[in-house]
């Protein structure tokens, strides 16, 4: 499900409701829903650079920056993106973009310190950016193999607000997954059920065929061991992202 775009309704909802509807539901809705062609994160990246290059750093640009953050672009990445674009779009346009980006990503100040403190709170390493599966996550995740023989065990760490897409583990016999929280606070949710909060020591057993997702709380890093239960012809079916609307409802 695409991140809901509301630039038109926010700016012109009462003054020009039809224009706002066409802008949000047709222009954005139909384009941004094509996630099988291009991820929301990549669409945000292209949109921000395109607007920046034209000097269109107005109210609508703020909405696109907010969408970029919601789609997983970090403070470090947006800073690097604007810096790179400055060489082609011009420094004045980059300065204007930075002034707005600082407002959107201001709550990420001290992110490196929080990451370091989280890693020190557990016995496992955070590992490296989980690039191979990045398209299945909203936000930044990290992966550290603990065991790759007999039974696969991986320490998966997610920054605040990061979560994976809905997905299903399949197997002809056996299979499934076990999650063991080792640090921080996060959530696990099965399709049609209420989310379950996980803190250090909590364990979740996930049978095959159950649609679910798991991720960090908005205000906390989250690490869990993902234990692969041996099975025949096991594989994971990745589904749609957890919508921002549904995620923000979780307490």
PDB file of C-alpha atoms in Angstrom:
ATOM      1  CA  UNK A   1       0.000   0.000   0.000  1.00  0.00           C
ATOM      2  CA  UNK A   2       1.425   3.370  -0.994  1.00  0.00           C
ATOM      3  CA  UNK A   3       2.168   6.066   1.525  1.00  0.00           C
ATOM      4  CA  UNK A   4      -0.902   8.270   1.494  1.00  0.00           C
ATOM      5  CA  UNK A   5      -0.263  11.594  -0.220  1.00  0.00           C
ATOM      6  CA  UNK A   6      -2.313  14.490   1.172  1.00  0.00           C
ATOM      7  CA  UNK A   7      -0.550  17.572  -0.189  1.00  0.00           C
ATOM      8  CA  UNK A   8      -3.614  18.746  -2.092  1.00  0.00           C
ATOM      9  CA  UNK A   9      -6.092  18.255   0.743  1.00  0.00           C
ATOM     10  CA  UNK A  10      -3.775  19.946   3.207  1.00  0.00           C
ATOM     11  CA  UNK A  11      -3.155  22.989   1.035  1.00  0.00           C
ATOM     12  CA  UNK A  12      -6.398  23.310  -0.945  1.00  0.00           C
ATOM     13  CA  UNK A  13      -8.898  20.941   0.622  1.00  0.00           C
ATOM     14  CA  UNK A  14     -11.489  23.591   1.462  1.00  0.00           C
ATOM     15  CA  UNK A  15     -10.706  26.104  -1.281  1.00  0.00           C
ATOM     16  CA  UNK A  16     -10.550  23.694  -4.225  1.00  0.00           C
ATOM     17  CA  UNK A  17     -11.723  20.222  -3.111  1.00  0.00           C
ATOM     18  CA  UNK A  18     -11.957  18.732  -6.619  1.00  0.00           C
ATOM     19  CA  UNK A  19      -8.424  19.833  -7.494  1.00  0.00           C
ATOM     20  CA  UNK A  20      -7.211  18.373  -4.191  1.00  0.00           C
ATOM     21  CA  UNK A  21      -8.990  15.083  -4.921  1.00  0.00           C
ATOM     22  CA  UNK A  22      -7.480  14.772  -8.402  1.00  0.00           C
ATOM     23  CA  UNK A  23      -4.039  15.712  -7.076  1.00  0.00           C
ATOM     24  CA  UNK A  24      -4.033  13.203  -4.214  1.00  0.00           C
ATOM     25  CA  UNK A  25      -6.106  10.277  -5.481  1.00  0.00           C
ATOM     26  CA  UNK A  26      -5.409  10.329  -9.226  1.00  0.00           C
ATOM     27  CA  UNK A  27      -2.018  11.970  -9.717  1.00  0.00           C
ATOM     28  CA  UNK A  28      -0.399  10.515  -6.597  1.00  0.00           C
ATOM     29  CA  UNK A  29      -2.604   7.515  -5.924  1.00  0.00           C
ATOM     30  CA  UNK A  30      -2.260   5.838  -9.299  1.00  0.00           C
ATOM     31  CA  UNK A  31       1.440   6.541  -9.676  1.00  0.00           C
ATOM     32  CA  UNK A  32       2.610   5.787  -6.142  1.00  0.00           C
ATOM     33  CA  UNK A  33       0.631   2.534  -5.950  1.00  0.00           C
ATOM     34  CA  UNK A  34       2.833   0.945  -8.643  1.00  0.00           C
ATOM     35  CA  UNK A  35       5.216  -0.507  -6.059  1.00  0.00           C
ATOM     36  CA  UNK A  36       5.887  -3.550  -8.234  1.00  0.00           C
ATOM     37  CA  UNK A  37       7.572  -1.204 -10.722  1.00  0.00           C
ATOM     38  CA  UNK A  38       9.474   1.044  -8.287  1.00  0.00           C
ATOM     39  CA  UNK A  39       9.649   1.184  -4.505  1.00  0.00           C
ATOM     40  CA  UNK A  40       8.183   4.058  -2.520  1.00  0.00           C
ATOM     41  CA  UNK A  41      11.651   4.897  -1.257  1.00  0.00           C
ATOM     42  CA  UNK A  42      13.051   5.286  -4.781  1.00  0.00           C
ATOM     43  CA  UNK A  43      10.026   7.311  -5.888  1.00  0.00           C
ATOM     44  CA  UNK A  44      10.568   9.676  -2.952  1.00  0.00           C
ATOM     45  CA  UNK A  45      14.233  10.052  -3.818  1.00  0.00           C
ATOM     46  CA  UNK A  46      13.473  10.952  -7.443  1.00  0.00           C
ATOM     47  CA  UNK A  47      10.648  13.316  -6.480  1.00  0.00           C
ATOM     48  CA  UNK A  48      12.724  15.249  -3.952  1.00  0.00           C
ATOM     49  CA  UNK A  49      15.641  15.678  -6.364  1.00  0.00           C
ATOM     50  CA  UNK A  50      13.331  16.691  -9.229  1.00  0.00           C
ATOM     51  CA  UNK A  51      11.622  19.383  -7.153  1.00  0.00           C
ATOM     52  CA  UNK A  52      14.904  20.587  -5.676  1.00  0.00           C
ATOM     53  CA  UNK A  53      16.448  20.959  -9.141  1.00  0.00           C
ATOM     54  CA  UNK A  54      13.584  23.270 -10.146  1.00  0.00           C
ATOM     55  CA  UNK A  55      13.828  25.294  -6.965  1.00  0.00           C
ATOM     56  CA  UNK A  56      10.308  24.263  -5.923  1.00  0.00           C
ATOM     57  CA  UNK A  57      11.069  24.239  -2.197  1.00  0.00           C
ATOM     58  CA  UNK A  58       7.631  25.360  -1.032  1.00  0.00           C
ATOM     59  CA  UNK A  59       4.892  23.830   1.133  1.00  0.00           C
ATOM     60  CA  UNK A  60       4.400  20.891  -1.225  1.00  0.00           C
ATOM     61  CA  UNK A  61       8.146  20.157  -0.990  1.00  0.00           C
ATOM     62  CA  UNK A  62       7.709  19.772   2.784  1.00  0.00           C
ATOM     63  CA  UNK A  63       5.056  17.107   2.204  1.00  0.00           C
ATOM     64  CA  UNK A  64       7.385  15.225  -0.142  1.00  0.00           C
ATOM     65  CA  UNK A  65      10.179  15.391   2.429  1.00  0.00           C
ATOM     66  CA  UNK A  66       7.797  13.981   5.052  1.00  0.00           C
ATOM     67  CA  UNK A  67       6.876  11.175   2.647  1.00  0.00           C
ATOM     68  CA  UNK A  68      10.562  10.514   1.968  1.00  0.00           C
ATOM     69  CA  UNK A  69      11.234  10.112   5.675  1.00  0.00           C
ATOM     70  CA  UNK A  70       8.188   7.854   6.092  1.00  0.00           C
ATOM     71  CA  UNK A  71       9.417   5.754   3.145  1.00  0.00           C
ATOM     72  CA  UNK A  72      12.736   5.061   4.865  1.00  0.00           C
ATOM     73  CA  UNK A  73      15.133   7.807   3.758  1.00  0.00           C
ATOM     74  CA  UNK A  74      17.317   8.659   6.743  1.00  0.00           C
ATOM     75  CA  UNK A  75      18.769  11.989   7.864  1.00  0.00           C
ATOM     76  CA  UNK A  76      22.216  10.932   6.662  1.00  0.00           C
ATOM     77  CA  UNK A  77      20.849   9.911   3.262  1.00  0.00           C
ATOM     78  CA  UNK A  78      18.812  13.090   2.666  1.00  0.00           C
ATOM     79  CA  UNK A  79      21.852  15.210   3.574  1.00  0.00           C
ATOM     80  CA  UNK A  80      24.038  13.291   1.122  1.00  0.00           C
ATOM     81  CA  UNK A  81      21.322  13.446  -1.544  1.00  0.00           C
ATOM     82  CA  UNK A  82      20.931  17.234  -1.318  1.00  0.00           C
ATOM     83  CA  UNK A  83      24.709  17.731  -1.223  1.00  0.00           C
ATOM     84  CA  UNK A  84      25.134  15.675  -4.387  1.00  0.00           C
ATOM     85  CA  UNK A  85      22.262  17.462  -6.152  1.00  0.00           C
ATOM     86  CA  UNK A  86      23.770  20.852  -5.260  1.00  0.00           C
ATOM     87  CA  UNK A  87      26.526  20.366  -7.839  1.00  0.00           C
ATOM     88  CA  UNK A  88      23.918  20.116 -10.589  1.00  0.00           C
ATOM     89  CA  UNK A  89      20.983  22.193  -9.312  1.00  0.00           C
ATOM     90  CA  UNK A  90      23.005  24.965  -7.684  1.00  0.00           C
ATOM     91  CA  UNK A  91      23.951  25.813  -4.112  1.00  0.00           C
ATOM     92  CA  UNK A  92      21.110  28.330  -3.467  1.00  0.00           C
ATOM     93  CA  UNK A  93      18.511  25.641  -4.225  1.00  0.00           C
ATOM     94  CA  UNK A  94      20.357  23.173  -1.988  1.00  0.00           C
ATOM     95  CA  UNK A  95      20.463  25.689   0.872  1.00  0.00           C
ATOM     96  CA  UNK A  96      16.696  26.169   0.565  1.00  0.00           C
ATOM     97  CA  UNK A  97      16.156  22.404   0.601  1.00  0.00           C
ATOM     98  CA  UNK A  98      18.426  21.931   3.627  1.00  0.00           C
ATOM     99  CA  UNK A  99      16.461  24.497   5.660  1.00  0.00           C
ATOM    100  CA  UNK A 100      13.291  22.450   5.194  1.00  0.00           C
ATOM    101  CA  UNK A 101      14.959  19.044   5.560  1.00  0.00           C
ATOM    102  CA  UNK A 102      16.419  20.070   8.922  1.00  0.00           C
ATOM    103  CA  UNK A 103      12.873  20.570  10.206  1.00  0.00           C
ATOM    104  CA  UNK A 104      11.654  17.178   8.996  1.00  0.00           C
ATOM    105  CA  UNK A 105      14.641  15.191  10.287  1.00  0.00           C
ATOM    106  CA  UNK A 106      15.333  17.270  13.424  1.00  0.00           C
ATOM    107  CA  UNK A 107      14.237  14.431  15.721  1.00  0.00           C
ATOM    108  CA  UNK A 108      17.091  12.237  14.432  1.00  0.00           C
ATOM    109  CA  UNK A 109      19.775  14.333  16.120  1.00  0.00           C
ATOM    110  CA  UNK A 110      21.989  12.008  18.129  1.00  0.00           C
ATOM    111  CA  UNK A 111      20.968   8.979  16.061  1.00  0.00           C
ATOM    112  CA  UNK A 112      24.520   7.613  16.010  1.00  0.00           C
ATOM    113  CA  UNK A 113      24.729   7.820  19.811  1.00  0.00           C
ATOM    114  CA  UNK A 114      21.404   5.996  20.174  1.00  0.00           C
ATOM    115  CA  UNK A 115      22.563   3.255  17.803  1.00  0.00           C
ATOM    116  CA  UNK A 116      25.791   2.818  19.757  1.00  0.00           C
ATOM    117  CA  UNK A 117      23.940   2.713  23.085  1.00  0.00           C
ATOM    118  CA  UNK A 118      21.536   0.105  21.703  1.00  0.00           C
ATOM    119  CA  UNK A 119      24.373  -2.114  20.474  1.00  0.00           C
ATOM    120  CA  UNK A 120      26.066  -1.908  23.870  1.00  0.00           C
ATOM    121  CA  UNK A 121      22.845  -3.065  25.546  1.00  0.00           C
ATOM    122  CA  UNK A 122      23.060  -6.558  23.987  1.00  0.00           C
ATOM    123  CA  UNK A 123      25.656  -9.269  23.532  1.00  0.00           C
ATOM    124  CA  UNK A 124      25.188  -9.488  19.753  1.00  0.00           C
ATOM    125  CA  UNK A 125      26.549  -7.127  17.128  1.00  0.00           C
ATOM    126  CA  UNK A 126      24.173  -4.990  15.060  1.00  0.00           C
ATOM    127  CA  UNK A 127      25.987  -6.076  11.928  1.00  0.00           C
ATOM    128  CA  UNK A 128      25.760  -4.492   8.506  1.00  0.00           C
ATOM    129  CA  UNK A 129      22.928  -2.700   6.656  1.00  0.00           C
ATOM    130  CA  UNK A 130      20.442  -5.302   5.457  1.00  0.00           C
ATOM    131  CA  UNK A 131      20.714  -4.205   1.824  1.00  0.00           C
ATOM    132  CA  UNK A 132      19.709  -7.530   0.284  1.00  0.00           C
ATOM    133  CA  UNK A 133      16.234  -7.248   1.820  1.00  0.00           C
ATOM    134  CA  UNK A 134      15.932  -3.454   1.914  1.00  0.00           C
ATOM    135  CA  UNK A 135      13.019  -3.454  -0.539  1.00  0.00           C
ATOM    136  CA  UNK A 136      10.947  -5.422   1.973  1.00  0.00           C
ATOM    137  CA  UNK A 137      11.491  -2.928   4.808  1.00  0.00           C
ATOM    138  CA  UNK A 138      10.233   0.538   5.657  1.00  0.00           C
ATOM    139  CA  UNK A 139      13.242   2.219   7.273  1.00  0.00           C
ATOM    140  CA  UNK A 140      16.761   0.962   7.918  1.00  0.00           C
ATOM    141  CA  UNK A 141      17.483  -2.540   9.173  1.00  0.00           C
ATOM    142  CA  UNK A 142      20.743  -4.343   9.973  1.00  0.00           C
ATOM    143  CA  UNK A 143      21.715  -8.008   9.823  1.00  0.00           C
ATOM    144  CA  UNK A 144      24.278 -10.042  11.755  1.00  0.00           C
ATOM    145  CA  UNK A 145      24.529 -13.824  11.162  1.00  0.00           C
ATOM    146  CA  UNK A 146      24.782 -15.765  14.432  1.00  0.00           C
ATOM    147  CA  UNK A 147      24.609 -19.269  12.929  1.00  0.00           C
ATOM    148  CA  UNK A 148      24.386 -20.329   9.286  1.00  0.00           C
ATOM    149  CA  UNK A 149      24.856 -24.075   9.869  1.00  0.00           C
ATOM    150  CA  UNK A 150      22.228 -26.626  10.986  1.00  0.00           C
ATOM    151  CA  UNK A 151      19.772 -23.871  11.942  1.00  0.00           C
ATOM    152  CA  UNK A 152      19.912 -20.349  10.574  1.00  0.00           C
ATOM    153  CA  UNK A 153      19.959 -17.720  13.330  1.00  0.00           C
ATOM    154  CA  UNK A 154      20.277 -14.029  12.519  1.00  0.00           C
ATOM    155  CA  UNK A 155      20.280 -10.959  14.718  1.00  0.00           C
ATOM    156  CA  UNK A 156      18.005  -8.456  12.972  1.00  0.00           C
ATOM    157  CA  UNK A 157      18.185  -4.871  14.233  1.00  0.00           C
ATOM    158  CA  UNK A 158      15.737  -2.161  13.212  1.00  0.00           C
ATOM    159  CA  UNK A 159      15.989   1.579  13.762  1.00  0.00           C
ATOM    160  CA  UNK A 160      13.010   3.346  15.410  1.00  0.00           C
ATOM    161  CA  UNK A 161       9.958   3.108  13.164  1.00  0.00           C
ATOM    162  CA  UNK A 162      11.470   0.449  10.885  1.00  0.00           C
ATOM    163  CA  UNK A 163       9.346  -2.606  10.091  1.00  0.00           C
ATOM    164  CA  UNK A 164       9.227  -5.289   7.441  1.00  0.00           C
ATOM    165  CA  UNK A 165       6.372  -5.905   5.013  1.00  0.00           C
ATOM    166  CA  UNK A 166       3.588  -8.345   5.678  1.00  0.00           C
ATOM    167  CA  UNK A 167       4.947 -11.765   4.759  1.00  0.00           C
ATOM    168  CA  UNK A 168       4.264 -15.496   4.967  1.00  0.00           C
ATOM    169  CA  UNK A 169       6.661 -18.377   5.603  1.00  0.00           C
ATOM    170  CA  UNK A 170       5.871 -21.440   3.491  1.00  0.00           C
ATOM    171  CA  UNK A 171       7.116 -25.022   3.648  1.00  0.00           C
ATOM    172  CA  UNK A 172       5.871 -28.424   2.496  1.00  0.00           C
ATOM    173  CA  UNK A 173       6.803 -29.910   5.861  1.00  0.00           C
ATOM    174  CA  UNK A 174       8.097 -28.277   9.046  1.00  0.00           C
ATOM    175  CA  UNK A 175       9.310 -24.712   8.628  1.00  0.00           C
ATOM    176  CA  UNK A 176       8.239 -21.450  10.193  1.00  0.00           C
ATOM    177  CA  UNK A 177      10.225 -19.003  12.281  1.00  0.00           C
ATOM    178  CA  UNK A 178      10.949 -18.125  15.913  1.00  0.00           C
ATOM    179  CA  UNK A 179      11.618 -14.556  17.059  1.00  0.00           C
ATOM    180  CA  UNK A 180      13.502 -13.822  20.291  1.00  0.00           C
ATOM    181  CA  UNK A 181      13.787 -10.174  21.317  1.00  0.00           C
ATOM    182  CA  UNK A 182      17.275  -9.413  22.656  1.00  0.00           C
ATOM    183  CA  UNK A 183      17.100  -5.618  23.060  1.00  0.00           C
ATOM    184  CA  UNK A 184      14.820  -2.632  22.647  1.00  0.00           C
ATOM    185  CA  UNK A 185      11.079  -2.638  22.023  1.00  0.00           C
ATOM    186  CA  UNK A 186       9.086  -3.657  18.973  1.00  0.00           C
ATOM    187  CA  UNK A 187       5.909  -5.285  17.699  1.00  0.00           C
ATOM    188  CA  UNK A 188       4.746  -8.532  16.129  1.00  0.00           C
ATOM    189  CA  UNK A 189       1.356  -8.795  14.455  1.00  0.00           C
ATOM    190  CA  UNK A 190      -0.518 -11.584  12.710  1.00  0.00           C
ATOM    191  CA  UNK A 191      -3.130 -10.809  10.065  1.00  0.00           C
ATOM    192  CA  UNK A 192      -6.508 -10.187  11.689  1.00  0.00           C
ATOM    193  CA  UNK A 193      -5.075  -9.995  15.232  1.00  0.00           C
ATOM    194  CA  UNK A 194      -3.913  -7.211  17.523  1.00  0.00           C
ATOM    195  CA  UNK A 195      -0.179  -6.353  17.606  1.00  0.00           C
ATOM    196  CA  UNK A 196       1.950  -7.893  20.368  1.00  0.00           C
ATOM    197  CA  UNK A 197       4.623  -5.784  22.079  1.00  0.00           C
ATOM    198  CA  UNK A 198       8.050  -7.421  22.366  1.00  0.00           C
ATOM    199  CA  UNK A 199      10.829  -6.514  24.793  1.00  0.00           C
ATOM    200  CA  UNK A 200      14.045  -8.314  25.756  1.00  0.00           C
ATOM    201  CA  UNK A 201      13.328 -11.983  26.518  1.00  0.00           C
ATOM    202  CA  UNK A 202       9.988 -12.185  24.696  1.00  0.00           C
ATOM    203  CA  UNK A 203       9.581 -15.012  22.184  1.00  0.00           C
ATOM    204  CA  UNK A 204       7.139 -15.499  19.308  1.00  0.00           C
ATOM    205  CA  UNK A 205       6.588 -18.756  17.411  1.00  0.00           C
ATOM    206  CA  UNK A 206       5.432 -18.199  13.834  1.00  0.00           C
ATOM    207  CA  UNK A 207       3.832 -21.194  12.083  1.00  0.00           C
ATOM    208  CA  UNK A 208       3.960 -21.634   8.316  1.00  0.00           C
ATOM    209  CA  UNK A 209       1.141 -20.048   6.370  1.00  0.00           C
ATOM    210  CA  UNK A 210       0.539 -17.181   8.835  1.00  0.00           C
ATOM    211  CA  UNK A 211       0.653 -13.674   7.356  1.00  0.00           C
ATOM    212  CA  UNK A 212       2.485 -11.343   9.743  1.00  0.00           C
ATOM    213  CA  UNK A 213       4.998  -8.522  10.199  1.00  0.00           C
ATOM    214  CA  UNK A 214       7.409  -7.378  12.900  1.00  0.00           C
ATOM    215  CA  UNK A 215       9.282  -4.157  13.523  1.00  0.00           C
ATOM    216  CA  UNK A 216      10.548  -1.538  15.930  1.00  0.00           C
ATOM    217  CA  UNK A 217       8.445   0.836  18.001  1.00  0.00           C
ATOM    218  CA  UNK A 218       8.464   4.461  16.783  1.00  0.00           C
ATOM    219  CA  UNK A 219      10.630   5.570  19.711  1.00  0.00           C
ATOM    220  CA  UNK A 220      12.950   2.603  20.184  1.00  0.00           C
ATOM    221  CA  UNK A 221      15.600   0.544  18.445  1.00  0.00           C
ATOM    222  CA  UNK A 222      14.664  -3.133  18.291  1.00  0.00           C
ATOM    223  CA  UNK A 223      16.769  -6.275  17.920  1.00  0.00           C
ATOM    224  CA  UNK A 224      15.553  -9.837  17.697  1.00  0.00           C
ATOM    225  CA  UNK A 225      17.029 -13.180  16.779  1.00  0.00           C
ATOM    226  CA  UNK A 226      15.253 -14.637  13.760  1.00  0.00           C
ATOM    227  CA  UNK A 227      15.511 -18.427  14.000  1.00  0.00           C
ATOM    228  CA  UNK A 228      14.743 -20.355  10.821  1.00  0.00           C
ATOM    229  CA  UNK A 229      12.858 -23.553  11.674  1.00  0.00           C
ATOM    230  CA  UNK A 230      14.088 -26.329   9.317  1.00  0.00           C
ATOM    231  CA  UNK A 231      11.543 -27.415   6.721  1.00  0.00           C
ATOM    232  CA  UNK A 232      11.155 -28.866   3.247  1.00  0.00           C
ATOM    233  CA  UNK A 233      11.025 -26.421   0.329  1.00  0.00           C
ATOM    234  CA  UNK A 234      10.842 -23.463   2.665  1.00  0.00           C
ATOM    235  CA  UNK A 235      10.484 -19.966   1.243  1.00  0.00           C
ATOM    236  CA  UNK A 236       9.099 -16.554   2.186  1.00  0.00           C
ATOM    237  CA  UNK A 237       6.280 -14.812   0.342  1.00  0.00           C
ATOM    238  CA  UNK A 238       6.623 -11.043   0.678  1.00  0.00           C
ATOM    239  CA  UNK A 239       3.431  -8.997   0.576  1.00  0.00           C
ATOM    240  CA  UNK A 240       2.423  -5.346   0.934  1.00  0.00           C
ATOM    241  CA  UNK A 241       4.079  -2.880   3.352  1.00  0.00           C
ATOM    242  CA  UNK A 242       2.454  -2.083   6.685  1.00  0.00           C
ATOM    243  CA  UNK A 243       0.691   1.213   6.054  1.00  0.00           C
ATOM    244  CA  UNK A 244       1.785   4.270   8.021  1.00  0.00           C
ATOM    245  CA  UNK A 245      -1.830   4.740   9.083  1.00  0.00           C
ATOM    246  CA  UNK A 246      -2.059   1.267  10.652  1.00  0.00           C
ATOM    247  CA  UNK A 247       1.417   1.460  12.184  1.00  0.00           C
ATOM    248  CA  UNK A 248       0.746   4.819  13.842  1.00  0.00           C
ATOM    249  CA  UNK A 249      -2.365   3.429  15.555  1.00  0.00           C
ATOM    250  CA  UNK A 250      -0.276   0.972  17.597  1.00  0.00           C
ATOM    251  CA  UNK A 251       0.255   2.035  21.198  1.00  0.00           C
TER     252      UNK A 251
END
